[in-house]
Amino acid sequence: EPEVTQTPSHQVTQMGQEVILRCVPISNHLYFYWYRQILGQKVEFLVSFYNNEISEKSEIFDDQFSVERPDGSNFTLKIRSTKLEDSAMYFCASSVDSGYTFGSGTRLTVV
Amino acid sequence: RKEVEQDPGPFNVPEGATVAFNCTYSNSASQSFFWYRQDCRKEPKLLMSVYSSGNEDGRFTAQLNRASQYISLLIRDSKLSDSATYLCVVLGDSSYKLIFGSGTRLLVRP
Protein backbone atom coordinates (compact mmCIF):
# COMPACT_ATOMS: atom_id res chain seq x y z
CA GLU A 1 0.00 0.00 0.00
CA PRO A 2 1.38 3.46 -0.91
CA GLU A 3 2.77 5.44 2.00
CA VAL A 4 3.55 9.03 2.90
CA THR A 5 7.12 9.10 4.18
CA GLN A 6 8.36 11.66 6.67
CA THR A 7 11.90 12.35 7.80
CA PRO A 8 13.32 12.65 10.33
CA SER A 9 11.13 10.79 12.79
CA HIS A 10 12.49 12.91 15.64
CA GLN A 11 14.26 16.25 15.50
CA VAL A 12 15.73 18.09 18.46
CA THR A 13 16.68 21.69 17.88
CA GLN A 14 17.78 24.68 19.89
CA MET A 15 15.41 27.59 20.31
CA GLY A 16 15.97 30.14 17.57
CA GLN A 17 17.25 27.64 15.02
CA GLU A 18 15.62 26.81 11.71
CA VAL A 19 14.34 23.31 10.95
CA ILE A 20 13.16 21.66 7.76
CA LEU A 21 10.75 18.78 8.00
CA ARG A 22 10.59 16.56 4.94
CA CYS A 23 7.81 14.55 3.40
CA VAL A 24 7.41 12.39 0.32
CA PRO A 25 3.70 12.30 -0.56
CA ILE A 26 2.05 9.53 -2.55
CA SER A 27 3.03 10.01 -6.17
CA ASN A 28 -0.37 10.38 -7.82
CA HIS A 29 -1.86 12.57 -5.09
CA LEU A 30 -2.64 16.18 -5.90
CA TYR A 31 -3.13 17.81 -2.49
CA PHE A 32 -0.51 18.05 0.21
CA TYR A 33 -0.91 19.15 3.82
CA TRP A 34 0.86 19.78 7.06
CA TYR A 35 -0.87 19.29 10.41
CA ARG A 36 0.45 19.78 13.90
CA GLN A 37 -0.38 18.08 17.19
CA ILE A 38 0.96 19.50 20.43
CA LEU A 39 1.23 16.79 23.09
CA GLY A 40 -2.16 16.15 24.65
CA GLN A 41 -4.00 18.41 22.23
CA LYS A 42 -5.95 17.96 19.03
CA VAL A 43 -4.61 17.66 15.52
CA GLU A 44 -4.55 21.13 13.94
CA PHE A 45 -4.47 22.09 10.28
CA LEU A 46 -1.50 24.22 9.23
CA VAL A 47 -1.51 24.46 5.45
CA SER A 48 -2.71 22.86 2.24
CA PHE A 49 -0.82 22.93 -1.05
CA TYR A 50 -2.17 22.32 -4.53
CA ASN A 51 -0.84 22.97 -8.00
CA ASN A 52 2.45 24.27 -6.61
CA GLU A 53 0.96 26.89 -4.37
CA ILE A 54 -0.65 27.28 -0.97
CA SER A 55 -4.40 26.82 -1.28
CA GLU A 56 -5.26 27.50 2.36
CA LYS A 57 -3.42 28.23 5.59
CA SER A 58 -4.49 28.53 9.20
CA GLU A 59 -3.84 31.34 11.65
CA ILE A 60 -1.01 29.24 13.09
CA PHE A 61 0.80 29.31 9.75
CA ASP A 62 2.36 32.74 10.06
CA ASP A 63 5.58 34.18 8.59
CA GLN A 64 7.61 31.78 10.72
CA PHE A 65 6.46 28.91 8.51
CA SER A 66 6.90 28.15 4.83
CA VAL A 67 6.30 25.19 2.55
CA GLU A 68 7.96 24.15 -0.64
CA ARG A 69 7.82 21.43 -3.21
CA PRO A 70 11.38 21.70 -4.49
CA ASP A 71 11.14 18.80 -6.92
CA GLY A 72 8.56 16.32 -8.12
CA SER A 73 8.56 14.22 -4.98
CA ASN A 74 9.46 16.13 -1.81
CA PHE A 75 7.22 18.46 0.19
CA THR A 76 8.92 20.40 2.97
CA LEU A 77 7.88 22.48 5.97
CA LYS A 78 10.41 25.06 7.12
CA ILE A 79 10.10 26.58 10.58
CA ARG A 80 12.30 29.59 11.15
CA SER A 81 13.48 30.85 14.53
CA THR A 82 11.91 27.98 16.45
CA LYS A 83 10.24 28.60 19.81
CA LEU A 84 9.61 26.26 22.70
CA GLU A 85 5.91 26.19 21.83
CA ASP A 86 6.71 24.81 18.36
CA SER A 87 7.45 21.46 20.03
CA ALA A 88 4.87 19.07 18.60
CA MET A 89 4.25 16.19 16.23
CA TYR A 90 4.10 17.41 12.67
CA PHE A 91 2.13 15.24 10.27
CA CYS A 92 2.35 15.45 6.52
CA ALA A 93 -0.55 14.12 4.47
CA SER A 94 -1.54 13.83 0.86
CA SER A 95 -4.80 13.15 -0.89
CA VAL A 96 -6.50 12.89 -4.25
CA ASP A 97 -9.64 14.48 -2.80
CA SER A 98 -10.89 13.89 0.71
CA GLY A 99 -9.22 10.49 0.88
CA TYR A 100 -6.21 11.21 3.03
CA THR A 101 -3.04 9.32 3.82
CA PHE A 102 -1.01 10.60 6.75
CA GLY A 103 2.68 10.11 7.28
CA SER A 104 3.93 8.73 10.59
CA GLY A 105 5.00 12.19 11.73
CA THR A 106 8.08 14.07 12.86
CA ARG A 107 8.39 14.74 16.55
CA LEU A 108 9.97 18.17 16.91
CA THR A 109 11.46 19.04 20.27
CA VAL A 110 12.69 22.59 20.77
CA VAL A 111 15.04 23.01 23.74
CA ARG B 1 -18.35 27.16 20.10
CA LYS B 2 -15.70 24.63 19.06
CA GLU B 3 -15.85 23.51 15.44
CA VAL B 4 -15.88 19.83 16.42
CA GLU B 5 -16.62 18.81 19.98
CA GLN B 6 -16.16 15.42 21.63
CA ASP B 7 -16.29 14.01 25.14
CA PRO B 8 -12.61 13.38 25.99
CA GLY B 9 -13.35 10.31 28.12
CA PRO B 10 -11.64 8.07 28.97
CA PHE B 11 -14.19 5.35 28.46
CA ASN B 12 -13.00 2.32 30.41
CA VAL B 13 -14.93 -0.80 29.35
CA PRO B 14 -14.49 -4.58 29.65
CA GLU B 15 -13.80 -6.74 26.63
CA GLY B 16 -17.00 -7.58 24.81
CA ALA B 17 -18.78 -4.39 25.84
CA THR B 18 -20.61 -2.07 23.49
CA VAL B 19 -19.50 1.55 23.64
CA ALA B 20 -20.77 4.67 21.89
CA PHE B 21 -19.03 7.96 21.17
CA ASN B 22 -20.71 11.19 20.23
CA CYS B 23 -19.56 14.28 18.44
CA THR B 24 -21.13 17.60 17.49
CA TYR B 25 -20.01 20.02 14.80
CA SER B 26 -20.74 23.71 14.42
CA ASN B 27 -20.81 24.32 10.66
CA SER B 28 -24.19 23.30 9.30
CA ALA B 29 -22.78 23.48 5.75
CA SER B 30 -20.31 20.64 6.41
CA GLN B 31 -20.71 17.82 3.94
CA SER B 32 -18.26 15.07 4.81
CA PHE B 33 -17.57 13.38 8.11
CA PHE B 34 -15.16 10.74 9.32
CA TRP B 35 -14.03 8.78 12.31
CA TYR B 36 -10.29 8.36 12.66
CA ARG B 37 -8.40 6.27 15.13
CA GLN B 38 -5.15 7.43 16.71
CA ASP B 39 -2.84 5.26 18.76
CA CYS B 40 -0.47 6.90 21.23
CA ARG B 41 2.07 9.09 19.40
CA LYS B 42 1.05 7.71 16.00
CA GLU B 43 -0.61 9.27 13.00
CA PRO B 44 -4.41 9.39 12.65
CA LYS B 45 -5.79 6.52 10.58
CA LEU B 46 -9.15 6.51 8.87
CA LEU B 47 -11.58 4.19 10.59
CA MET B 48 -14.62 4.96 8.49
CA SER B 49 -16.47 7.66 6.63
CA VAL B 50 -19.90 8.66 7.94
CA TYR B 51 -22.82 8.74 5.55
CA SER B 52 -26.24 10.30 6.00
CA SER B 53 -27.94 6.92 5.86
CA GLY B 54 -25.62 5.48 8.50
CA ASN B 55 -23.05 2.86 7.72
CA GLU B 56 -21.58 -0.23 9.27
CA ASP B 57 -18.17 -1.87 8.97
CA GLY B 58 -17.97 -5.06 10.96
CA ARG B 59 -18.26 -4.17 14.64
CA PHE B 60 -18.34 -0.43 13.93
CA THR B 61 -21.44 1.60 13.11
CA ALA B 62 -21.45 5.31 12.32
CA GLN B 63 -24.48 7.57 12.27
CA LEU B 64 -25.01 11.15 11.15
CA ASN B 65 -27.84 13.44 12.22
CA ARG B 66 -27.60 16.59 10.10
CA ALA B 67 -30.50 18.33 11.80
CA SER B 68 -28.77 18.07 15.19
CA GLN B 69 -25.26 18.35 13.71
CA TYR B 70 -24.38 15.18 15.57
CA ILE B 71 -22.22 12.21 14.66
CA SER B 72 -21.90 8.94 16.54
CA LEU B 73 -19.72 5.85 16.52
CA LEU B 74 -20.82 2.55 18.05
CA ILE B 75 -18.33 -0.21 18.74
CA ARG B 76 -19.76 -3.64 19.49
CA ASP B 77 -17.94 -6.56 21.13
CA SER B 78 -14.95 -4.41 22.15
CA LYS B 79 -11.50 -5.94 21.78
CA LEU B 80 -8.34 -5.07 23.68
CA SER B 81 -6.93 -3.85 20.38
CA ASP B 82 -9.71 -1.24 20.15
CA SER B 83 -7.97 0.76 22.90
CA ALA B 84 -7.07 4.05 21.23
CA THR B 85 -8.25 7.63 20.82
CA TYR B 86 -11.17 8.07 18.41
CA LEU B 87 -11.20 11.31 16.49
CA CYS B 88 -14.31 12.87 15.04
CA VAL B 89 -13.33 14.71 11.86
CA VAL B 90 -15.22 17.08 9.60
CA LEU B 91 -14.13 18.14 6.13
CA GLY B 92 -13.69 21.91 5.91
CA ASP B 93 -15.46 23.94 3.29
CA SER B 94 -12.38 24.58 1.18
CA SER B 95 -9.18 22.89 0.04
CA TYR B 96 -10.10 19.52 1.62
CA LYS B 97 -8.71 20.49 5.01
CA LEU B 98 -9.76 18.28 7.91
CA ILE B 99 -11.08 19.71 11.17
CA PHE B 100 -10.39 17.40 14.09
CA GLY B 101 -12.12 17.01 17.40
CA SER B 102 -9.97 16.56 20.48
CA GLY B 103 -10.69 12.85 20.53
CA THR B 104 -12.31 10.37 22.87
CA ARG B 105 -10.01 7.93 24.60
CA LEU B 106 -11.13 4.31 24.87
CA LEU B 107 -9.54 1.80 27.20
CA VAL B 108 -10.69 -1.81 26.85
CA ARG B 109 -9.71 -3.96 29.82
CA PRO B 110 -9.49 -7.78 29.98
PDB file of C-alpha atoms in Angstrom:
ATOM      1  CA  GLU A   1       0.000   0.000   0.000  1.00  0.00           C
ATOM      2  CA  PRO A   2       1.376   3.456  -0.906  1.00  0.00           C
ATOM      3  CA  GLU A   3       2.774   5.444   1.998  1.00  0.00           C
ATOM      4  CA  VAL A   4       3.547   9.032   2.899  1.00  0.00           C
ATOM      5  CA  THR A   5       7.117   9.102   4.181  1.00  0.00           C
ATOM      6  CA  GLN A   6       8.364  11.663   6.675  1.00  0.00           C
ATOM      7  CA  THR A   7      11.905  12.351   7.796  1.00  0.00           C
ATOM      8  CA  PRO A   8      13.323  12.649  10.333  1.00  0.00           C
ATOM      9  CA  SER A   9      11.133  10.792  12.794  1.00  0.00           C
ATOM     10  CA  HIS A  10      12.493  12.910  15.638  1.00  0.00           C
ATOM     11  CA  GLN A  11      14.264  16.252  15.500  1.00  0.00           C
ATOM     12  CA  VAL A  12      15.727  18.092  18.457  1.00  0.00           C
ATOM     13  CA  THR A  13      16.682  21.688  17.876  1.00  0.00           C
ATOM     14  CA  GLN A  14      17.782  24.680  19.893  1.00  0.00           C
ATOM     15  CA  MET A  15      15.413  27.589  20.307  1.00  0.00           C
ATOM     16  CA  GLY A  16      15.972  30.135  17.571  1.00  0.00           C
ATOM     17  CA  GLN A  17      17.253  27.640  15.025  1.00  0.00           C
ATOM     18  CA  GLU A  18      15.620  26.811  11.713  1.00  0.00           C
ATOM     19  CA  VAL A  19      14.342  23.311  10.949  1.00  0.00           C
ATOM     20  CA  ILE A  20      13.156  21.664   7.758  1.00  0.00           C
ATOM     21  CA  LEU A  21      10.750  18.778   7.998  1.00  0.00           C
ATOM     22  CA  ARG A  22      10.587  16.563   4.940  1.00  0.00           C
ATOM     23  CA  CYS A  23       7.806  14.553   3.399  1.00  0.00           C
ATOM     24  CA  VAL A  24       7.410  12.387   0.319  1.00  0.00           C
ATOM     25  CA  PRO A  25       3.702  12.300  -0.562  1.00  0.00           C
ATOM     26  CA  ILE A  26       2.052   9.533  -2.546  1.00  0.00           C
ATOM     27  CA  SER A  27       3.035  10.011  -6.165  1.00  0.00           C
ATOM     28  CA  ASN A  28      -0.368  10.384  -7.818  1.00  0.00           C
ATOM     29  CA  HIS A  29      -1.856  12.566  -5.086  1.00  0.00           C
ATOM     30  CA  LEU A  30      -2.641  16.180  -5.895  1.00  0.00           C
ATOM     31  CA  TYR A  31      -3.130  17.807  -2.492  1.00  0.00           C
ATOM     32  CA  PHE A  32      -0.513  18.054   0.212  1.00  0.00           C
ATOM     33  CA  TYR A  33      -0.909  19.145   3.816  1.00  0.00           C
ATOM     34  CA  TRP A  34       0.859  19.783   7.057  1.00  0.00           C
ATOM     35  CA  TYR A  35      -0.870  19.291  10.410  1.00  0.00           C
ATOM     36  CA  ARG A  36       0.451  19.776  13.904  1.00  0.00           C
ATOM     37  CA  GLN A  37      -0.383  18.077  17.191  1.00  0.00           C
ATOM     38  CA  ILE A  38       0.958  19.500  20.433  1.00  0.00           C
ATOM     39  CA  LEU A  39       1.227  16.793  23.085  1.00  0.00           C
ATOM     40  CA  GLY A  40      -2.156  16.146  24.653  1.00  0.00           C
ATOM     41  CA  GLN A  41      -4.000  18.414  22.231  1.00  0.00           C
ATOM     42  CA  LYS A  42      -5.953  17.965  19.032  1.00  0.00           C
ATOM     43  CA  VAL A  43      -4.605  17.663  15.523  1.00  0.00           C
ATOM     44  CA  GLU A  44      -4.549  21.134  13.939  1.00  0.00           C
ATOM     45  CA  PHE A  45      -4.468  22.089  10.276  1.00  0.00           C
ATOM     46  CA  LEU A  46      -1.502  24.223   9.234  1.00  0.00           C
ATOM     47  CA  VAL A  47      -1.505  24.459   5.448  1.00  0.00           C
ATOM     48  CA  SER A  48      -2.706  22.861   2.244  1.00  0.00           C
ATOM     49  CA  PHE A  49      -0.825  22.926  -1.048  1.00  0.00           C
ATOM     50  CA  TYR A  50      -2.174  22.316  -4.530  1.00  0.00           C
ATOM     51  CA  ASN A  51      -0.840  22.973  -8.002  1.00  0.00           C
ATOM     52  CA  ASN A  52       2.451  24.270  -6.611  1.00  0.00           C
ATOM     53  CA  GLU A  53       0.958  26.887  -4.372  1.00  0.00           C
ATOM     54  CA  ILE A  54      -0.652  27.279  -0.973  1.00  0.00           C
ATOM     55  CA  SER A  55      -4.401  26.824  -1.278  1.00  0.00           C
ATOM     56  CA  GLU A  56      -5.255  27.504   2.358  1.00  0.00           C
ATOM     57  CA  LYS A  57      -3.419  28.230   5.591  1.00  0.00           C
ATOM     58  CA  SER A  58      -4.485  28.525   9.199  1.00  0.00           C
ATOM     59  CA  GLU A  59      -3.840  31.341  11.647  1.00  0.00           C
ATOM     60  CA  ILE A  60      -1.013  29.240  13.086  1.00  0.00           C
ATOM     61  CA  PHE A  61       0.802  29.311   9.747  1.00  0.00           C
ATOM     62  CA  ASP A  62       2.361  32.736  10.056  1.00  0.00           C
ATOM     63  CA  ASP A  63       5.580  34.176   8.595  1.00  0.00           C
ATOM     64  CA  GLN A  64       7.608  31.778  10.717  1.00  0.00           C
ATOM     65  CA  PHE A  65       6.462  28.907   8.506  1.00  0.00           C
ATOM     66  CA  SER A  66       6.900  28.148   4.831  1.00  0.00           C
ATOM     67  CA  VAL A  67       6.303  25.190   2.551  1.00  0.00           C
ATOM     68  CA  GLU A  68       7.963  24.151  -0.636  1.00  0.00           C
ATOM     69  CA  ARG A  69       7.816  21.427  -3.209  1.00  0.00           C
ATOM     70  CA  PRO A  70      11.378  21.700  -4.486  1.00  0.00           C
ATOM     71  CA  ASP A  71      11.139  18.799  -6.920  1.00  0.00           C
ATOM     72  CA  GLY A  72       8.560  16.316  -8.125  1.00  0.00           C
ATOM     73  CA  SER A  73       8.564  14.224  -4.980  1.00  0.00           C
ATOM     74  CA  ASN A  74       9.462  16.125  -1.810  1.00  0.00           C
ATOM     75  CA  PHE A  75       7.222  18.463   0.192  1.00  0.00           C
ATOM     76  CA  THR A  76       8.915  20.398   2.971  1.00  0.00           C
ATOM     77  CA  LEU A  77       7.876  22.484   5.965  1.00  0.00           C
ATOM     78  CA  LYS A  78      10.408  25.064   7.124  1.00  0.00           C
ATOM     79  CA  ILE A  79      10.095  26.582  10.579  1.00  0.00           C
ATOM     80  CA  ARG A  80      12.297  29.595  11.155  1.00  0.00           C
ATOM     81  CA  SER A  81      13.483  30.850  14.527  1.00  0.00           C
ATOM     82  CA  THR A  82      11.909  27.982  16.454  1.00  0.00           C
ATOM     83  CA  LYS A  83      10.240  28.602  19.807  1.00  0.00           C
ATOM     84  CA  LEU A  84       9.612  26.257  22.701  1.00  0.00           C
ATOM     85  CA  GLU A  85       5.914  26.193  21.827  1.00  0.00           C
ATOM     86  CA  ASP A  86       6.711  24.806  18.359  1.00  0.00           C
ATOM     87  CA  SER A  87       7.448  21.463  20.032  1.00  0.00           C
ATOM     88  CA  ALA A  88       4.868  19.070  18.603  1.00  0.00           C
ATOM     89  CA  MET A  89       4.246  16.190  16.233  1.00  0.00           C
ATOM     90  CA  TYR A  90       4.100  17.413  12.667  1.00  0.00           C
ATOM     91  CA  PHE A  91       2.134  15.237  10.272  1.00  0.00           C
ATOM     92  CA  CYS A  92       2.352  15.453   6.519  1.00  0.00           C
ATOM     93  CA  ALA A  93      -0.549  14.123   4.469  1.00  0.00           C
ATOM     94  CA  SER A  94      -1.541  13.831   0.857  1.00  0.00           C
ATOM     95  CA  SER A  95      -4.803  13.150  -0.893  1.00  0.00           C
ATOM     96  CA  VAL A  96      -6.504  12.895  -4.253  1.00  0.00           C
ATOM     97  CA  ASP A  97      -9.639  14.483  -2.802  1.00  0.00           C
ATOM     98  CA  SER A  98     -10.894  13.890   0.714  1.00  0.00           C
ATOM     99  CA  GLY A  99      -9.222  10.495   0.878  1.00  0.00           C
ATOM    100  CA  TYR A 100      -6.210  11.211   3.034  1.00  0.00           C
ATOM    101  CA  THR A 101      -3.042   9.318   3.819  1.00  0.00           C
ATOM    102  CA  PHE A 102      -1.009  10.596   6.751  1.00  0.00           C
ATOM    103  CA  GLY A 103       2.677  10.110   7.283  1.00  0.00           C
ATOM    104  CA  SER A 104       3.928   8.733  10.592  1.00  0.00           C
ATOM    105  CA  GLY A 105       4.999  12.194  11.726  1.00  0.00           C
ATOM    106  CA  THR A 106       8.082  14.066  12.861  1.00  0.00           C
ATOM    107  CA  ARG A 107       8.394  14.740  16.553  1.00  0.00           C
ATOM    108  CA  LEU A 108       9.966  18.171  16.913  1.00  0.00           C
ATOM    109  CA  THR A 109      11.460  19.043  20.271  1.00  0.00           C
ATOM    110  CA  VAL A 110      12.691  22.594  20.769  1.00  0.00           C
ATOM    111  CA  VAL A 111      15.042  23.009  23.737  1.00  0.00           C
TER     112      VAL A 111
ATOM    113  CA  ARG B   1     -18.347  27.162  20.095  1.00  0.00           C
ATOM    114  CA  LYS B   2     -15.696  24.630  19.060  1.00  0.00           C
ATOM    115  CA  GLU B   3     -15.847  23.507  15.436  1.00  0.00           C
ATOM    116  CA  VAL B   4     -15.881  19.827  16.417  1.00  0.00           C
ATOM    117  CA  GLU B   5     -16.624  18.809  19.976  1.00  0.00           C
ATOM    118  CA  GLN B   6     -16.164  15.424  21.633  1.00  0.00           C
ATOM    119  CA  ASP B   7     -16.294  14.010  25.140  1.00  0.00           C
ATOM    120  CA  PRO B   8     -12.613  13.385  25.991  1.00  0.00           C
ATOM    121  CA  GLY B   9     -13.351  10.305  28.116  1.00  0.00           C
ATOM    122  CA  PRO B  10     -11.637   8.070  28.966  1.00  0.00           C
ATOM    123  CA  PHE B  11     -14.190   5.347  28.459  1.00  0.00           C
ATOM    124  CA  ASN B  12     -12.998   2.321  30.407  1.00  0.00           C
ATOM    125  CA  VAL B  13     -14.930  -0.797  29.349  1.00  0.00           C
ATOM    126  CA  PRO B  14     -14.489  -4.580  29.646  1.00  0.00           C
ATOM    127  CA  GLU B  15     -13.800  -6.741  26.629  1.00  0.00           C
ATOM    128  CA  GLY B  16     -16.996  -7.580  24.815  1.00  0.00           C
ATOM    129  CA  ALA B  17     -18.784  -4.390  25.841  1.00  0.00           C
ATOM    130  CA  THR B  18     -20.606  -2.068  23.489  1.00  0.00           C
ATOM    131  CA  VAL B  19     -19.497   1.552  23.638  1.00  0.00           C
ATOM    132  CA  ALA B  20     -20.773   4.667  21.891  1.00  0.00           C
ATOM    133  CA  PHE B  21     -19.029   7.955  21.173  1.00  0.00           C
ATOM    134  CA  ASN B  22     -20.711  11.187  20.232  1.00  0.00           C
ATOM    135  CA  CYS B  23     -19.561  14.284  18.440  1.00  0.00           C
ATOM    136  CA  THR B  24     -21.131  17.602  17.488  1.00  0.00           C
ATOM    137  CA  TYR B  25     -20.015  20.022  14.796  1.00  0.00           C
ATOM    138  CA  SER B  26     -20.736  23.709  14.423  1.00  0.00           C
ATOM    139  CA  ASN B  27     -20.812  24.321  10.660  1.00  0.00           C
ATOM    140  CA  SER B  28     -24.195  23.302   9.298  1.00  0.00           C
ATOM    141  CA  ALA B  29     -22.778  23.479   5.750  1.00  0.00           C
ATOM    142  CA  SER B  30     -20.311  20.644   6.409  1.00  0.00           C
ATOM    143  CA  GLN B  31     -20.705  17.817   3.938  1.00  0.00           C
ATOM    144  CA  SER B  32     -18.260  15.065   4.809  1.00  0.00           C
ATOM    145  CA  PHE B  33     -17.567  13.384   8.108  1.00  0.00           C
ATOM    146  CA  PHE B  34     -15.162  10.741   9.324  1.00  0.00           C
ATOM    147  CA  TRP B  35     -14.035   8.776  12.312  1.00  0.00           C
ATOM    148  CA  TYR B  36     -10.291   8.361  12.659  1.00  0.00           C
ATOM    149  CA  ARG B  37      -8.397   6.271  15.134  1.00  0.00           C
ATOM    150  CA  GLN B  38      -5.147   7.432  16.709  1.00  0.00           C
ATOM    151  CA  ASP B  39      -2.844   5.262  18.758  1.00  0.00           C
ATOM    152  CA  CYS B  40      -0.471   6.895  21.225  1.00  0.00           C
ATOM    153  CA  ARG B  41       2.067   9.092  19.402  1.00  0.00           C
ATOM    154  CA  LYS B  42       1.054   7.713  16.005  1.00  0.00           C
ATOM    155  CA  GLU B  43      -0.611   9.268  13.000  1.00  0.00           C
ATOM    156  CA  PRO B  44      -4.408   9.390  12.650  1.00  0.00           C
ATOM    157  CA  LYS B  45      -5.786   6.524  10.578  1.00  0.00           C
ATOM    158  CA  LEU B  46      -9.150   6.513   8.868  1.00  0.00           C
ATOM    159  CA  LEU B  47     -11.578   4.194  10.589  1.00  0.00           C
ATOM    160  CA  MET B  48     -14.623   4.962   8.487  1.00  0.00           C
ATOM    161  CA  SER B  49     -16.472   7.662   6.634  1.00  0.00           C
ATOM    162  CA  VAL B  50     -19.896   8.662   7.943  1.00  0.00           C
ATOM    163  CA  TYR B  51     -22.825   8.744   5.548  1.00  0.00           C
ATOM    164  CA  SER B  52     -26.244  10.296   6.003  1.00  0.00           C
ATOM    165  CA  SER B  53     -27.938   6.919   5.862  1.00  0.00           C
ATOM    166  CA  GLY B  54     -25.623   5.479   8.495  1.00  0.00           C
ATOM    167  CA  ASN B  55     -23.047   2.858   7.720  1.00  0.00           C
ATOM    168  CA  GLU B  56     -21.576  -0.225   9.268  1.00  0.00           C
ATOM    169  CA  ASP B  57     -18.172  -1.867   8.973  1.00  0.00           C
ATOM    170  CA  GLY B  58     -17.966  -5.060  10.959  1.00  0.00           C
ATOM    171  CA  ARG B  59     -18.265  -4.172  14.638  1.00  0.00           C
ATOM    172  CA  PHE B  60     -18.338  -0.428  13.928  1.00  0.00           C
ATOM    173  CA  THR B  61     -21.441   1.600  13.111  1.00  0.00           C
ATOM    174  CA  ALA B  62     -21.447   5.309  12.320  1.00  0.00           C
ATOM    175  CA  GLN B  63     -24.479   7.574  12.271  1.00  0.00           C
ATOM    176  CA  LEU B  64     -25.013  11.155  11.154  1.00  0.00           C
ATOM    177  CA  ASN B  65     -27.843  13.445  12.221  1.00  0.00           C
ATOM    178  CA  ARG B  66     -27.602  16.586  10.100  1.00  0.00           C
ATOM    179  CA  ALA B  67     -30.505  18.327  11.805  1.00  0.00           C
ATOM    180  CA  SER B  68     -28.775  18.065  15.191  1.00  0.00           C
ATOM    181  CA  GLN B  69     -25.260  18.346  13.706  1.00  0.00           C
ATOM    182  CA  TYR B  70     -24.378  15.181  15.571  1.00  0.00           C
ATOM    183  CA  ILE B  71     -22.216  12.206  14.655  1.00  0.00           C
ATOM    184  CA  SER B  72     -21.897   8.939  16.539  1.00  0.00           C
ATOM    185  CA  LEU B  73     -19.721   5.849  16.523  1.00  0.00           C
ATOM    186  CA  LEU B  74     -20.817   2.554  18.047  1.00  0.00           C
ATOM    187  CA  ILE B  75     -18.331  -0.215  18.737  1.00  0.00           C
ATOM    188  CA  ARG B  76     -19.759  -3.643  19.491  1.00  0.00           C
ATOM    189  CA  ASP B  77     -17.943  -6.563  21.125  1.00  0.00           C
ATOM    190  CA  SER B  78     -14.951  -4.408  22.150  1.00  0.00           C
ATOM    191  CA  LYS B  79     -11.497  -5.942  21.777  1.00  0.00           C
ATOM    192  CA  LEU B  80      -8.340  -5.074  23.683  1.00  0.00           C
ATOM    193  CA  SER B  81      -6.935  -3.845  20.378  1.00  0.00           C
ATOM    194  CA  ASP B  82      -9.709  -1.235  20.146  1.00  0.00           C
ATOM    195  CA  SER B  83      -7.968   0.757  22.899  1.00  0.00           C
ATOM    196  CA  ALA B  84      -7.068   4.049  21.229  1.00  0.00           C
ATOM    197  CA  THR B  85      -8.252   7.625  20.816  1.00  0.00           C
ATOM    198  CA  TYR B  86     -11.168   8.066  18.410  1.00  0.00           C
ATOM    199  CA  LEU B  87     -11.195  11.313  16.492  1.00  0.00           C
ATOM    200  CA  CYS B  88     -14.307  12.866  15.044  1.00  0.00           C
ATOM    201  CA  VAL B  89     -13.333  14.707  11.860  1.00  0.00           C
ATOM    202  CA  VAL B  90     -15.220  17.082   9.599  1.00  0.00           C
ATOM    203  CA  LEU B  91     -14.131  18.141   6.134  1.00  0.00           C
ATOM    204  CA  GLY B  92     -13.689  21.906   5.906  1.00  0.00           C
ATOM    205  CA  ASP B  93     -15.463  23.937   3.289  1.00  0.00           C
ATOM    206  CA  SER B  94     -12.379  24.577   1.177  1.00  0.00           C
ATOM    207  CA  SER B  95      -9.182  22.886   0.036  1.00  0.00           C
ATOM    208  CA  TYR B  96     -10.103  19.521   1.619  1.00  0.00           C
ATOM    209  CA  LYS B  97      -8.708  20.490   5.008  1.00  0.00           C
ATOM    210  CA  LEU B  98      -9.762  18.276   7.906  1.00  0.00           C
ATOM    211  CA  ILE B  99     -11.075  19.706  11.165  1.00  0.00           C
ATOM    212  CA  PHE B 100     -10.393  17.395  14.089  1.00  0.00           C
ATOM    213  CA  GLY B 101     -12.117  17.012  17.400  1.00  0.00           C
ATOM    214  CA  SER B 102      -9.968  16.563  20.477  1.00  0.00           C
ATOM    215  CA  GLY B 103     -10.686  12.847  20.527  1.00  0.00           C
ATOM    216  CA  THR B 104     -12.311  10.375  22.873  1.00  0.00           C
ATOM    217  CA  ARG B 105     -10.007   7.934  24.602  1.00  0.00           C
ATOM    218  CA  LEU B 106     -11.125   4.313  24.867  1.00  0.00           C
ATOM    219  CA  LEU B 107      -9.540   1.796  27.204  1.00  0.00           C
ATOM    220  CA  VAL B 108     -10.692  -1.812  26.845  1.00  0.00           C
ATOM    221  CA  ARG B 109      -9.711  -3.959  29.815  1.00  0.00           C
ATOM    222  CA  PRO B 110      -9.488  -7.784  29.982  1.00  0.00           C
TER     223      PRO B 110
END
